[in-house]
Amino acid sequence: MAASEMPDGEWATQYCPIGMHCGFAKNGCPVKIERLGRFDLKGITSTPNYRKKLNAFYLGLVDCLQRRLDQHAADTANLTEGQTYEIFDLAGLGTHMLTFSALNFTKDVLSAFATHYPSSFRKATVINAPGFANGAWRMVSTVLPKSVKEKVNIMGADYMDVLRAELTEEALYWVDAPNEELVHAPRRAGEAVPEPREEAAGAPAVAAIGDSPRDGASP
């Protein structure tokens, strides 16, 4: 399922360009891309109950991704491949986006992520980070354990050599794909939507912020 197919996905991806299944890193990890610098916070916050809708979308996305990682690890008989390579693109990010609501939402998502899915990503690479990004990261990352923060690599505009060394050509394609195409990854423009697997049919289960980890979740 693409990001646009998550709970409230058609609404959310108008404002939040996220690619859920963007090829693979060379180490076998599936790649996920979030263009945080292109998030339209004004559009998001103009929607009634936006925080509840955005939380449901994001946690549904992570839950669906975790299910895919579990299946990928089982199919390959390699548990180390049950992790993602995360790319956070901050191009376009300005200090006007660092509002109290935005920081609180980010902390909510990070806290839920650390509680439910602490082992679901191998590495996170932040690209196009402006000078003030390190300070903002220090504020919102206080909810994360040290083991998670150590996986994050923050870079400016000089990231391409690193990505070329770590990603496949398919994943590199999605790094520069248009927003309106990225939200439908892994399908490129014009590709048909495949029939869902029986166990994946319907909306994914969504873990609410503050819930205890679901049965079978990573410790």
XYZ file of C-alpha atoms in Angstrom:
219
model
C 0.000 0.000 0.000
C 1.197 3.481 -0.877
C 1.187 6.418 1.551
C -1.871 7.798 -0.252
C -3.760 4.582 0.615
C -3.283 4.837 4.389
C -6.088 5.926 6.778
C -6.823 9.565 5.795
C -4.070 9.114 3.198
C -5.709 11.003 0.349
C -6.130 14.000 2.652
C -2.723 13.754 4.344
C -0.614 13.332 1.213
C -1.989 16.583 -0.200
C 0.089 18.275 2.483
C 2.707 15.659 3.446
C 4.781 14.213 0.566
C 5.830 10.769 1.805
C 7.011 7.777 -0.216
C 6.500 4.508 1.613
C 8.152 1.837 -0.573
C 10.899 3.614 -2.507
C 13.141 0.780 -3.639
C 15.945 -0.659 -1.537
C 19.250 0.298 0.003
C 22.210 -1.793 -1.119
C 22.140 -3.601 2.235
C 18.628 -4.871 1.416
C 16.625 -2.466 3.574
C 13.471 -0.942 2.005
C 13.682 2.845 1.639
C 11.089 5.342 2.935
C 11.247 9.056 2.039
C 9.616 11.971 3.857
C 9.942 15.508 2.495
C 9.435 17.320 5.774
C 10.535 20.637 4.296
C 7.592 20.491 1.868
C 4.939 19.813 4.488
C 2.129 22.378 4.163
C 1.484 23.128 7.831
C -1.018 25.888 7.045
C -3.070 23.491 4.922
C -2.830 20.739 7.531
C -3.888 22.913 10.463
C -6.838 24.389 8.544
C -8.572 20.995 8.737
C -10.803 20.293 11.784
C -9.316 17.585 14.040
C -6.133 17.697 11.954
C -3.911 16.381 14.729
C -6.044 13.272 15.216
C -6.250 12.672 11.443
C -2.513 13.193 10.925
C -1.609 10.907 13.824
C -3.908 8.199 12.430
C -2.328 8.567 8.987
C 1.262 8.449 10.210
C 0.797 5.617 12.683
C -1.175 3.657 10.091
C 1.699 4.163 7.675
C 4.283 2.921 10.172
C 2.118 -0.044 11.165
C 1.633 -1.092 7.542
C 5.345 -0.676 6.900
C 6.172 -2.825 9.942
C 3.945 -5.585 8.602
C 5.745 -5.415 5.267
C 9.136 -5.556 7.017
C 8.058 -8.613 8.999
C 6.957 -10.318 5.780
C 10.165 -9.287 3.983
C 12.289 -10.717 6.796
C 10.295 -13.957 6.738
C 10.520 -14.263 2.934
C 14.293 -13.765 2.952
C 14.908 -15.724 6.185
C 17.040 -12.784 7.273
C 15.788 -10.902 10.327
C 18.297 -8.070 9.784
C 16.402 -7.130 6.610
C 13.271 -6.348 8.634
C 14.385 -2.715 8.919
C 14.084 0.417 6.789
C 16.468 3.022 5.448
C 14.748 6.352 6.200
C 15.378 9.569 4.255
C 14.091 12.872 5.640
C 14.398 15.697 3.092
C 14.333 19.144 4.716
C 14.586 21.171 1.473
C 12.251 24.144 1.853
C 12.177 24.005 5.646
C 12.025 27.438 7.238
C 11.868 28.679 10.809
C 8.203 29.581 10.185
C 7.458 25.851 10.287
C 8.867 25.396 13.787
C 5.622 26.222 15.554
C 4.577 24.898 18.952
C 1.942 22.654 17.279
C 4.449 21.273 14.768
C 7.035 20.484 17.436
C 4.428 18.865 19.690
C 3.111 16.700 16.857
C 6.643 15.654 15.937
C 7.363 14.686 19.533
C 4.100 12.688 19.676
C 5.014 10.731 16.547
C 8.605 10.118 17.677
C 7.422 8.975 21.102
C 4.919 6.525 19.598
C 7.561 5.338 17.125
C 10.088 4.699 19.899
C 7.449 2.833 21.959
C 5.986 0.608 19.246
C 8.682 0.287 16.560
C 12.123 0.994 18.050
C 13.909 -1.588 15.904
C 12.155 -0.977 12.592
C 14.819 1.177 10.939
C 18.498 0.557 10.286
C 19.474 4.126 9.447
C 17.925 7.580 9.016
C 19.614 10.107 6.751
C 18.486 13.733 6.950
C 19.304 15.661 3.761
C 19.190 19.358 2.870
C 19.288 20.250 6.561
C 19.449 24.038 7.207
C 21.717 25.426 9.891
C 18.987 25.592 12.550
C 17.934 21.944 12.040
C 20.358 20.605 14.644
C 18.780 22.745 17.350
C 15.251 21.676 16.381
C 16.359 18.035 16.340
C 17.742 18.339 19.855
C 14.363 19.652 21.046
C 12.156 16.953 19.513
C 14.539 14.003 19.906
C 14.475 14.147 23.711
C 11.763 11.462 23.593
C 14.029 9.002 21.761
C 16.427 6.507 23.371
C 20.139 6.899 22.655
C 20.166 3.720 20.550
C 17.688 5.319 18.123
C 19.366 8.745 17.958
C 22.703 7.126 17.098
C 21.200 5.860 13.813
C 20.477 9.387 12.530
C 22.898 11.105 10.120
C 22.174 14.822 9.488
C 23.567 16.260 6.233
C 23.260 19.475 4.232
C 23.090 19.694 0.438
C 26.214 17.535 -0.054
C 24.406 14.212 0.399
C 24.360 12.666 -3.082
C 27.696 10.821 -2.885
C 26.539 9.187 0.358
C 23.188 8.155 -1.136
C 24.810 6.801 -4.311
C 27.066 4.624 -2.179
C 24.168 3.285 -0.091
C 21.095 3.128 -2.381
C 20.107 1.206 -5.507
C 19.216 3.033 -8.732
C 15.502 2.461 -8.069
C 15.756 4.161 -4.674
C 17.781 7.047 -6.136
C 14.965 7.595 -8.656
C 12.489 8.226 -5.845
C 14.802 10.722 -4.091
C 14.128 13.172 -6.965
C 10.635 12.027 -8.032
C 7.826 14.636 -8.091
C 5.757 14.866 -4.899
C 2.572 13.767 -6.659
C 4.337 10.585 -7.788
C 6.220 9.930 -4.558
C 3.014 9.490 -2.527
C 2.045 6.554 -4.815
C 5.385 4.708 -4.480
C 6.274 1.975 -5.316
C 4.109 2.529 -8.395
C 5.382 4.998 -10.945
C 3.020 7.183 -12.963
C 0.741 5.057 -15.149
C 1.364 1.754 -13.360
C -1.725 -0.222 -12.357
C -2.614 -0.847 -8.710
C -1.963 -4.555 -7.933
C -4.561 -6.731 -6.218
C -3.895 -6.742 -2.438
C -2.760 -9.869 -0.621
C -5.624 -11.362 1.383
C -4.004 -10.631 4.757
C -3.256 -7.049 3.735
C -6.749 -6.190 2.483
C -8.459 -3.257 4.163
C -6.979 -0.524 6.293
C -4.036 -1.425 8.536
C -4.476 -1.562 12.280
C -3.533 1.753 13.857
C -1.806 1.967 17.219
C -2.970 4.978 19.211
C -0.443 7.290 20.823
C 0.080 6.211 24.398
C -1.014 2.590 23.861
C 1.223 -0.230 25.029
C 3.049 -2.171 22.269
C 0.814 -4.617 20.416
C 1.366 -8.335 20.809
C 4.293 -9.427 18.735
C 5.770 -5.932 18.368
C 9.497 -5.467 18.537
C 10.655 -5.010 22.183
